[in-house]
Short mmCIF file of C-alpha atoms and ligand atoms in Angstrom, two decimals:
data_model
loop_
_atom_site.label_atom_id
_atom_site.label_comp_id
_atom_site.label_asym_id
_atom_site.label_seq_id
_atom_site.Cartn_x
_atom_site.Cartn_y
_atom_site.Cartn_z
CA MET C 1 72.84 96.17 74.62
CA SER C 2 71.41 92.61 76.34
CA SER C 3 70.49 90.10 73.46
CA PRO C 4 68.00 87.84 73.25
CA ARG C 5 68.75 84.43 75.72
CA GLY C 6 69.70 81.80 73.37
CA GLN C 7 67.98 78.17 73.56
CA PHE C 8 69.19 74.61 72.62
CA SER C 9 67.12 73.79 69.09
CA SER C 10 67.04 70.13 69.91
CA LYS C 11 67.10 67.75 72.57
CA THR C 12 70.14 65.87 71.05
CA GLY C 13 71.65 69.56 70.93
CA PHE C 14 71.35 69.75 74.77
CA ILE C 15 72.33 66.23 75.50
CA LEU C 16 75.59 66.34 73.42
CA ALA C 17 76.36 70.15 74.73
CA ALA C 18 76.54 68.70 78.58
CA SER C 19 77.78 65.55 77.79
CA GLY C 20 80.66 67.50 75.77
CA SER C 21 80.82 69.73 79.42
CA ALA C 22 80.87 66.92 81.57
CA VAL C 23 83.12 64.47 79.13
CA GLY C 24 86.59 66.41 79.24
CA LEU C 25 90.27 65.54 80.58
CA GLY C 26 88.75 64.62 83.84
CA ASN C 27 86.99 61.64 81.95
CA ILE C 28 90.23 60.70 79.66
CA TRP C 29 92.92 61.64 82.25
CA GLY C 30 91.64 62.12 85.71
CA PHE C 31 89.09 59.06 85.61
CA PRO C 32 91.54 56.50 84.92
CA THR C 33 94.45 57.48 86.85
CA ASN C 34 92.36 57.99 89.53
CA ALA C 35 91.35 54.31 89.48
CA ALA C 36 94.76 53.15 88.98
CA GLU C 37 95.66 54.99 92.27
CA ASN C 38 92.70 53.86 94.24
CA GLY C 39 92.52 50.28 94.22
CA GLY C 40 91.30 49.84 89.93
CA GLY C 41 87.49 48.39 90.18
CA ALA C 42 86.77 49.05 93.73
CA PHE C 43 87.19 52.84 92.51
CA VAL C 44 85.44 52.32 89.67
CA LEU C 45 82.35 50.81 91.90
CA ILE C 46 82.10 53.82 94.39
CA TYR C 47 82.60 56.01 91.33
CA PHE C 48 79.33 54.73 89.57
CA VAL C 49 77.81 54.87 92.57
CA LEU C 50 78.39 58.04 93.42
CA ALA C 51 77.70 59.32 90.28
CA PHE C 52 74.31 58.40 90.34
CA CYS C 53 73.51 58.53 93.87
CA LEU C 54 75.08 61.62 94.61
CA ALA C 55 76.06 63.73 91.15
CA TYR C 56 73.10 63.16 89.36
CA PRO C 57 70.98 64.21 91.98
CA ALA C 58 73.32 67.40 92.29
CA LEU C 59 73.02 67.37 88.53
CA MET C 60 69.40 67.75 88.21
CA ALA C 61 68.88 70.54 91.50
CA GLU C 62 70.98 72.78 88.94
CA LEU C 63 69.08 71.84 85.58
CA ILE C 64 65.91 72.51 87.56
CA ILE C 65 66.88 75.91 88.69
CA GLY C 66 68.53 77.07 85.20
CA ARG C 67 65.34 76.06 83.40
CA HIS C 68 62.91 77.78 85.82
CA THR C 69 65.16 80.55 86.18
CA ARG C 70 66.36 81.13 82.84
CA SER C 71 69.30 82.55 83.88
CA ASN C 72 72.83 82.49 85.08
CA MET C 73 73.69 81.54 88.58
CA VAL C 74 73.70 84.89 90.10
CA SER C 75 70.12 85.97 89.28
CA ALA C 76 69.11 82.39 89.20
CA LEU C 77 69.42 81.79 93.05
CA GLN C 78 68.53 85.62 94.17
CA LYS C 79 65.00 84.39 91.90
CA ILE C 80 64.43 81.67 93.68
CA SER C 81 65.15 82.92 97.55
CA THR C 82 62.21 85.09 99.31
CA GLY C 83 63.62 86.91 102.12
CA GLU C 84 66.06 89.44 101.82
CA MET C 85 68.75 87.13 103.62
CA ALA C 86 68.16 84.52 101.29
CA ARG C 87 68.73 86.60 98.07
CA LYS C 88 71.98 87.70 99.31
CA VAL C 89 73.51 84.87 100.10
CA GLY C 90 72.09 83.53 96.87
CA LYS C 91 73.96 86.56 95.27
CA TYR C 92 77.17 85.72 96.88
CA THR C 93 77.05 82.01 96.37
CA GLY C 94 76.17 82.51 92.28
CA PHE C 95 79.02 85.03 92.31
CA PHE C 96 81.53 82.67 93.67
CA GLY C 97 80.64 80.22 91.47
CA VAL C 98 81.29 82.42 88.43
CA ILE C 99 84.82 82.99 90.12
CA ILE C 100 85.63 79.65 90.30
CA ALA C 101 84.47 78.50 86.48
CA THR C 102 87.19 81.05 85.63
CA LEU C 103 89.51 79.82 87.89
CA ILE C 104 89.17 76.34 86.84
CA LEU C 105 88.97 77.46 83.05
CA SER C 106 92.41 79.47 83.73
CA PHE C 107 94.27 76.06 84.52
CA TYR C 108 92.23 74.10 82.34
CA SER C 109 93.16 75.66 79.34
CA ILE C 110 96.86 75.15 80.20
CA VAL C 111 96.48 71.55 80.44
CA ALA C 112 94.41 71.74 76.97
CA GLY C 113 97.23 73.75 75.49
CA TRP C 114 99.83 71.35 76.19
CA MET C 115 97.10 68.61 74.36
CA LEU C 116 97.41 70.66 71.23
CA ALA C 117 101.21 71.11 71.55
CA PHE C 118 101.64 67.04 71.65
CA LEU C 119 98.98 67.01 69.03
CA LEU C 120 101.42 69.27 66.65
CA GLU C 121 104.47 66.99 67.88
CA PRO C 122 103.81 64.16 64.97
CA LEU C 123 103.26 66.89 62.21
CA SER C 124 106.76 68.15 63.22
CA THR C 125 108.49 64.68 63.36
CA ILE C 126 107.15 63.66 60.27
CA THR C 127 108.60 66.68 58.47
CA GLY C 128 111.95 66.47 60.15
CA LEU C 129 111.46 69.77 62.27
CA SER C 130 113.12 67.63 65.68
CA GLU C 131 113.95 71.01 67.35
CA VAL C 132 110.64 71.86 66.57
CA SER C 133 109.52 68.99 68.43
CA ASP C 134 111.76 69.19 71.17
CA TRP C 135 110.42 72.70 72.14
CA LEU C 136 106.66 71.25 71.69
CA THR C 137 107.00 68.59 74.17
CA GLU C 138 109.60 70.02 76.40
CA PHE C 139 107.98 72.41 79.68
CA GLY C 140 108.48 75.66 78.84
CA ASN C 141 106.89 79.51 79.64
CA THR C 142 106.51 80.18 75.96
CA ARG C 143 105.01 77.06 74.98
CA ASN C 144 102.64 77.07 77.49
CA LEU C 145 101.60 81.02 77.40
CA ILE C 146 101.59 80.39 73.07
CA PHE C 147 99.23 76.61 73.36
CA SER C 148 96.91 78.16 76.29
CA ALA C 149 96.45 81.57 74.05
CA VAL C 150 95.36 79.08 70.92
CA PHE C 151 92.98 77.18 72.88
CA MET C 152 91.36 80.51 74.84
CA ILE C 153 90.96 81.93 71.25
CA PHE C 154 89.08 78.49 69.88
CA THR C 155 87.00 78.66 73.18
CA THR C 156 86.10 82.14 73.00
CA ALA C 157 85.21 81.90 69.16
CA VAL C 158 82.94 78.96 69.82
CA ILE C 159 81.03 81.11 72.96
CA SER C 160 80.96 84.30 70.99
CA ALA C 161 79.11 82.51 68.26
CA GLY C 162 75.99 82.05 70.80
CA VAL C 163 74.55 78.89 72.51
CA GLU C 164 73.03 77.35 68.87
CA GLN C 165 75.26 78.69 66.50
CA GLY C 166 78.29 78.04 68.87
CA ILE C 167 78.04 75.83 71.72
CA GLU C 168 74.95 73.28 70.12
CA LYS C 169 76.57 73.43 66.59
CA TRP C 170 80.27 72.50 67.73
CA SER C 171 79.05 70.05 70.38
CA CYS C 172 77.54 68.28 67.80
CA ARG C 173 80.58 68.07 65.79
CA LEU C 174 82.83 66.94 68.02
CA MET C 175 81.23 64.67 70.50
CA PRO C 176 80.55 62.15 67.79
CA SER C 177 84.11 62.25 66.43
CA MET C 178 85.64 62.32 69.97
CA LEU C 179 83.67 58.72 70.56
CA LEU C 180 84.53 57.58 67.17
CA LEU C 181 88.31 58.60 67.75
CA MET C 182 88.00 56.78 71.44
CA VAL C 183 86.69 53.72 70.10
CA CYS C 184 89.41 53.36 67.19
CA LEU C 185 92.05 53.82 69.97
CA ILE C 186 90.45 51.09 72.39
CA VAL C 187 90.32 48.14 69.56
CA TYR C 188 93.93 48.92 68.85
CA VAL C 189 95.42 49.02 72.17
CA MET C 190 93.11 45.86 72.86
CA PHE C 191 95.08 43.97 70.12
CA GLN C 192 98.54 44.40 72.13
CA GLU C 193 100.74 42.43 74.03
CA GLY C 194 99.88 43.12 77.51
CA ALA C 195 96.97 45.17 77.14
CA LEU C 196 95.16 42.20 79.35
CA THR C 197 96.83 43.23 82.24
CA GLY C 198 96.12 46.83 82.24
CA LEU C 199 92.56 45.48 81.96
CA LYS C 200 93.22 43.46 85.15
CA VAL C 201 94.38 45.95 86.67
CA TYR C 202 91.60 48.57 85.94
CA LEU C 203 88.59 46.09 86.27
CA LEU C 204 89.58 43.88 89.09
CA PRO C 205 88.22 45.35 92.57
CA ASP C 206 90.63 45.26 95.15
CA PHE C 207 88.02 45.02 98.00
CA ARG C 208 90.05 45.97 101.22
CA GLN C 209 90.03 49.51 99.58
CA ILE C 210 86.56 50.29 99.25
CA GLY C 211 85.68 51.76 102.49
CA ASP C 212 88.93 53.93 102.27
CA PRO C 213 87.89 57.31 103.13
CA GLN C 214 90.72 58.70 100.43
CA LEU C 215 89.03 56.54 97.64
CA ILE C 216 85.55 57.56 98.80
CA ALA C 217 86.69 61.40 98.84
CA SER C 218 88.65 60.92 95.45
CA ALA C 219 85.66 59.25 93.82
CA MET C 220 83.27 62.39 95.04
CA GLY C 221 85.68 64.82 93.71
CA GLN C 222 85.88 63.11 90.60
CA ALA C 223 82.42 62.78 90.05
CA PHE C 224 81.51 66.74 90.75
CA PHE C 225 84.49 67.89 88.43
CA SER C 226 83.14 65.03 85.77
CA LEU C 227 79.63 66.10 85.72
CA SER C 228 80.62 70.08 86.01
CA LEU C 229 78.59 70.71 89.05
CA GLY C 230 78.58 73.84 91.38
CA VAL C 231 80.02 76.21 89.09
CA GLY C 232 76.56 77.16 87.55
CA THR C 233 77.82 75.38 83.85
CA MET C 234 74.57 73.05 83.79
CA LEU C 235 72.33 75.52 85.37
CA ILE C 236 73.20 77.81 82.57
CA TYR C 237 72.77 75.10 79.85
CA GLY C 238 69.46 74.39 81.84
CA SER C 239 68.70 77.40 81.03
CA TYR C 240 68.42 77.25 77.52
CA LEU C 241 66.37 74.12 77.30
CA GLY C 242 62.39 74.34 76.69
CA PRO C 243 59.82 74.31 78.96
CA ASP C 244 58.82 70.79 77.21
CA GLU C 245 61.86 68.90 77.76
CA ASN C 246 61.88 65.92 80.01
CA LEU C 247 64.50 67.21 82.48
CA PRO C 248 65.40 64.09 84.91
CA ALA C 249 65.36 62.19 81.90
CA MET C 250 67.91 64.23 79.94
CA GLY C 251 69.81 64.46 83.31
CA ALA C 252 69.79 60.56 83.57
CA ILE C 253 71.53 60.71 80.09
CA VAL C 254 74.15 63.13 80.56
CA THR C 255 74.91 61.00 83.72
CA LEU C 256 75.12 57.76 81.61
CA VAL C 257 77.06 59.09 78.91
CA ASP C 258 79.93 60.56 81.51
CA SER C 259 80.57 57.93 83.28
CA SER C 260 80.33 55.36 80.29
CA ILE C 261 82.70 57.56 78.60
CA ALA C 262 85.17 57.60 81.82
CA PHE C 263 84.79 54.00 81.86
CA LEU C 264 85.56 53.41 77.93
CA ALA C 265 88.60 55.87 78.79
CA GLY C 266 89.74 53.33 81.61
CA LEU C 267 89.89 50.82 79.07
CA LEU C 268 92.04 52.96 76.89
CA VAL C 269 94.73 54.21 79.13
CA LEU C 270 95.14 51.38 81.76
CA PRO C 271 95.89 48.73 78.69
CA ALA C 272 97.91 51.26 76.79
CA LEU C 273 100.26 51.65 80.11
CA PHE C 274 100.91 48.25 80.40
CA VAL C 275 101.33 47.85 76.21
CA ALA C 276 103.91 50.29 77.34
CA GLN C 277 105.65 48.12 79.69
CA GLN C 278 105.89 45.49 77.27
CA GLN C 279 108.12 47.75 74.94
CA GLY C 280 110.04 48.58 78.01
CA VAL C 281 108.85 51.70 79.36
CA THR C 282 108.76 52.08 83.02
CA ILE C 283 105.41 52.42 84.30
CA TYR C 284 105.74 52.07 88.04
CA SER C 285 107.06 54.97 90.04
CA GLU C 286 110.26 54.19 92.67
CA ALA C 287 107.41 54.04 95.15
CA GLY C 288 105.60 51.48 93.28
CA ASN C 289 102.75 53.18 92.33
CA LEU C 290 101.56 53.22 88.70
CA ILE C 291 102.44 56.57 86.91
CA ALA C 292 99.61 58.95 87.12
CA GLY C 293 99.36 62.46 86.71
CA PRO C 294 100.75 64.65 83.85
CA ASP C 295 103.76 61.81 83.31
CA LEU C 296 101.29 59.35 82.39
CA ILE C 297 100.22 61.63 79.63
CA PHE C 298 103.25 63.35 78.50
CA GLN C 299 105.68 61.06 78.97
CA THR C 300 104.50 57.01 79.66
CA LEU C 301 102.05 57.18 76.77
CA PRO C 302 104.39 59.30 74.17
CA ALA C 303 107.38 56.86 74.92
CA LEU C 304 104.65 54.16 73.72
CA PHE C 305 104.19 55.90 70.81
CA HIS C 306 107.40 56.25 69.84
CA GLY C 307 108.02 52.73 70.32
CA MET C 308 105.40 51.51 68.35
CA GLY C 309 107.54 52.97 64.97
CA ALA C 310 105.76 54.15 61.91
CA ILE C 311 102.42 53.38 63.18
CA GLY C 312 103.06 55.19 66.79
CA ILE C 313 102.92 58.58 64.51
CA PRO C 314 99.32 58.33 63.56
CA VAL C 315 98.11 56.70 67.18
CA GLY C 316 99.90 59.53 69.12
CA LEU C 317 97.83 62.09 66.80
CA VAL C 318 94.47 60.39 67.17
CA PHE C 319 95.14 60.31 70.75
CA PHE C 320 95.93 64.22 71.28
CA CYS C 321 93.21 64.83 69.03
CA LEU C 322 90.68 62.87 71.49
CA MET C 323 91.94 64.74 74.50
CA THR C 324 92.02 68.53 72.64
CA ILE C 325 88.46 67.81 71.60
CA ALA C 326 87.44 66.33 74.97
CA ALA C 327 88.92 69.64 76.15
CA LEU C 328 86.96 72.13 73.97
CA THR C 329 83.74 70.80 74.68
CA SER C 330 83.96 71.84 78.54
CA SER C 331 86.03 74.68 78.16
CA ILE C 332 83.12 76.27 76.25
CA SER C 333 80.91 75.45 78.89
CA MET C 334 83.45 77.17 81.59
CA LEU C 335 83.28 80.10 79.69
CA GLU C 336 79.60 80.54 78.86
CA VAL C 337 79.03 81.16 83.17
CA PRO C 338 80.77 84.53 83.43
CA VAL C 339 79.90 85.30 79.77
CA SER C 340 76.08 84.65 80.39
CA TYR C 341 76.52 86.43 83.60
CA THR C 342 77.56 89.52 81.56
CA ILE C 343 75.37 89.74 79.02
CA GLU C 344 72.40 89.58 81.47
CA ASN C 345 73.60 91.66 84.53
CA HIS C 346 75.69 94.13 82.86
CA ARG C 347 74.06 94.43 79.38
CA ILE C 348 77.12 93.96 77.38
CA GLY C 349 76.73 92.12 74.08
CA ARG C 350 78.13 88.47 73.52
CA PRO C 351 80.91 88.61 70.99
CA THR C 352 82.64 91.74 73.42
CA SER C 353 81.71 89.80 76.39
CA ALA C 354 83.47 86.80 75.21
CA TRP C 355 86.39 88.39 73.79
CA LEU C 356 86.76 90.60 77.11
CA ILE C 357 86.41 87.64 79.75
CA GLY C 358 88.33 85.17 77.46
CA THR C 359 91.12 87.87 77.52
CA ILE C 360 90.75 88.14 81.36
CA ILE C 361 90.82 84.45 81.56
CA PHE C 362 94.34 83.84 79.68
CA ILE C 363 95.88 86.60 81.66
CA PHE C 364 95.06 84.21 84.62
CA SER C 365 96.69 81.99 82.95
CA GLY C 366 99.63 83.78 82.07
CA PHE C 367 100.12 84.17 86.03
CA ILE C 368 99.68 80.33 86.69
CA VAL C 369 102.16 79.92 83.93
CA LEU C 370 104.92 82.00 85.15
CA ASN C 371 104.69 80.99 88.82
CA PHE C 372 103.54 77.66 88.25
CA ASP C 373 105.16 75.34 91.27
CA THR C 374 103.41 77.50 93.73
CA LEU C 375 100.03 78.69 91.64
CA PHE C 376 99.16 75.59 89.53
CA ASN C 377 98.45 73.01 92.37
CA PHE C 378 96.71 75.62 94.67
CA THR C 379 94.19 76.62 92.00
CA VAL C 380 93.42 72.98 91.24
CA THR C 381 92.68 72.10 94.63
CA LEU C 382 90.94 75.13 95.71
CA THR C 383 88.92 74.80 92.84
CA THR C 384 87.87 71.26 92.22
CA GLU C 385 88.80 69.84 95.61
CA TYR C 386 87.20 72.31 97.82
CA SER C 387 85.05 74.72 95.81
CA GLN C 388 82.98 72.47 93.86
CA PRO C 389 81.36 69.98 96.18
CA LEU C 390 80.61 72.97 98.85
CA LEU C 391 78.94 74.89 95.58
CA GLY C 392 77.10 71.57 95.01
CA LEU C 393 76.08 71.52 98.28
CA MET C 394 74.82 74.81 98.18
CA LEU C 395 72.72 74.11 95.06
CA CYS C 396 70.97 70.98 96.85
CA ILE C 397 70.34 73.84 100.17
CA PHE C 398 68.72 76.43 97.67
CA ALA C 399 66.68 74.29 95.91
CA THR C 400 65.11 72.26 98.42
CA TRP C 401 65.41 74.46 101.51
CA VAL C 402 64.95 78.22 100.29
CA TRP C 403 62.96 77.68 97.46
CA HIS C 404 59.43 76.74 97.53
CA ARG C 405 58.32 73.46 97.38
CA ASP C 406 55.61 73.82 95.20
CA LYS C 407 57.37 75.84 92.58
CA MET C 408 60.54 73.38 92.20
CA LEU C 409 57.80 70.30 92.11
CA ALA C 410 56.01 72.25 89.06
CA GLU C 411 59.02 72.89 87.31
CA ILE C 412 59.79 69.07 87.40
CA ARG C 413 56.24 68.56 86.12
CA SER C 414 57.14 70.80 83.27
CA GLY C 415 57.56 68.61 80.20
CA TYR C 416 56.88 65.43 82.41
CA PRO C 417 53.36 65.40 83.10
CA GLN C 418 53.47 61.43 84.60
CA VAL C 419 56.17 62.17 86.94
CA GLU C 420 53.96 61.73 90.04
CA GLN C 421 54.00 58.27 89.21
CA SER C 422 57.91 58.04 89.07
CA LEU C 423 60.60 56.93 91.57
CA PHE C 424 62.11 60.01 91.14
CA TRP C 425 59.64 62.36 91.96
CA LYS C 426 58.61 60.02 95.28
CA ILE C 427 62.65 60.22 96.13
CA TRP C 428 64.41 63.31 94.89
CA PRO C 429 62.84 66.32 96.68
CA SER C 430 63.40 64.88 100.11
CA TYR C 431 66.90 62.84 99.03
CA VAL C 432 68.25 66.05 97.91
CA ARG C 433 67.25 68.15 100.94
CA PHE C 434 68.44 65.34 103.68
CA CYS C 435 70.70 63.10 102.57
CA CYS C 436 72.96 64.94 99.70
CA PRO C 437 73.65 67.85 101.91
CA ALA C 438 74.78 65.70 104.45
CA LEU C 439 76.46 63.24 102.08
CA ILE C 440 78.69 65.93 100.42
CA LEU C 441 79.31 67.47 104.14
CA LEU C 442 80.48 63.92 105.82
CA MET C 443 82.76 63.48 102.52
CA PHE C 444 84.12 66.59 102.45
CA VAL C 445 85.20 66.84 106.41
CA GLN C 446 86.64 63.35 105.89
CA GLY C 447 88.71 64.20 103.01
CA VAL C 448 89.95 67.31 104.45
CA LEU C 449 90.67 65.88 107.38
CA ASN C 450 92.65 63.24 105.36
N1 PFF K 501 84.02 68.10 83.44
C1 PFF K 501 84.92 68.60 82.69
C2 PFF K 501 86.13 67.25 82.85
O1 PFF K 501 85.74 66.00 83.33
O2 PFF K 501 86.81 67.31 82.38
C3 PFF K 501 85.54 69.26 83.49
C4 PFF K 501 84.99 70.56 83.74
C5 PFF K 501 83.90 71.26 83.17
C6 PFF K 501 84.78 71.04 85.26
C7 PFF K 501 83.04 72.55 83.33
C8 PFF K 501 83.93 72.46 85.71
C9 PFF K 501 83.17 72.70 84.81
F1 PFF K 501 82.50 73.75 85.19
#
């Protein structure tokens, strides 16, 4: 039987859930390392411009379509289409979104599993179980499989509890805790020797890099991934919003929270790298670049925590707790995409659907773990660099070319009757119709050619 649709019980519930989806490993890991690799402050600057000028308008397209149609991406794009052809394209685009969300979760849960393993490591160190510590921190199939399974169980349990009792309740608990942990860590790191050098690398823009197509493509990919765009997570969260909410304001708050937390993460990770350097940890690769990627999180920072002595244990614990929470609030939004589709289009109950899809995703993760060298980077690139921007482009096209303009405008007006006097009303519809698709396409092609 299909269950009645859920709904967020409050504005704050929606904002925390949507920000929870947006704020994830992409912010705390991806953003600072991208900044470090792409000219520090220059990347930060371009990122903020793109987040508000490109990702925010695309986010609005998803929220507006979602709230109007009150359905998952597959049905939503069909509902706003008029001709037979458009409906078909809508259906396949929606379906593609569901598959990409599923694939993103397949690799995301592996990485989140590593965070869980590193979270447990300080506990095994305290209790003197050094063999367990080694097992937890060394790359191995068994560890990867077990922890991605544990992480998927947490994710699935939240989604199976529903929109209000699962997604909203847990986002409201986890998001404030995450912010608190992060602020504590930033304050601690800032007082350590070397932090100031990291701050300079992070914030001083290298203007020579500002027009670099590689930098712009990275910033666009980062902005789309960070705001969870294209795959229907924001669309489905929008569909759980009431008609009397002011959508442009809600979207703006989510974009602001997401960018601010990414910025804060930079204040933590880059200074921490240079604190590690003070303690003798190598932070530059042989090619002379700052260490980024997995080595940064799983070698450089743990080396820093170990070098701190006794205080390093709680600091490491807090850091990986922060990472795990950030990953969890994002992964629940990814799982909601295929789950809402099966609930609504195949009339399967929520718990059955959640556990069934959770298991399928774990099987995909297992495949990736067992063929790590060939499948991991391939899946990441295919989903985040290629599919997400293209799906974002399709959603802009559906919102402004396919959907009847009056209906779209009426949906924006709902919950914000004075919108006609706002800048949003004057700019957004034509901007998303002409500029967004052209800009996304241009940067996408440039990125691919590079
Ligand atoms: N926004 C998340 C992050 O920054 O880690 C990742 C993400 C969540 C991507 C949900 C896609 C998605 F559907």
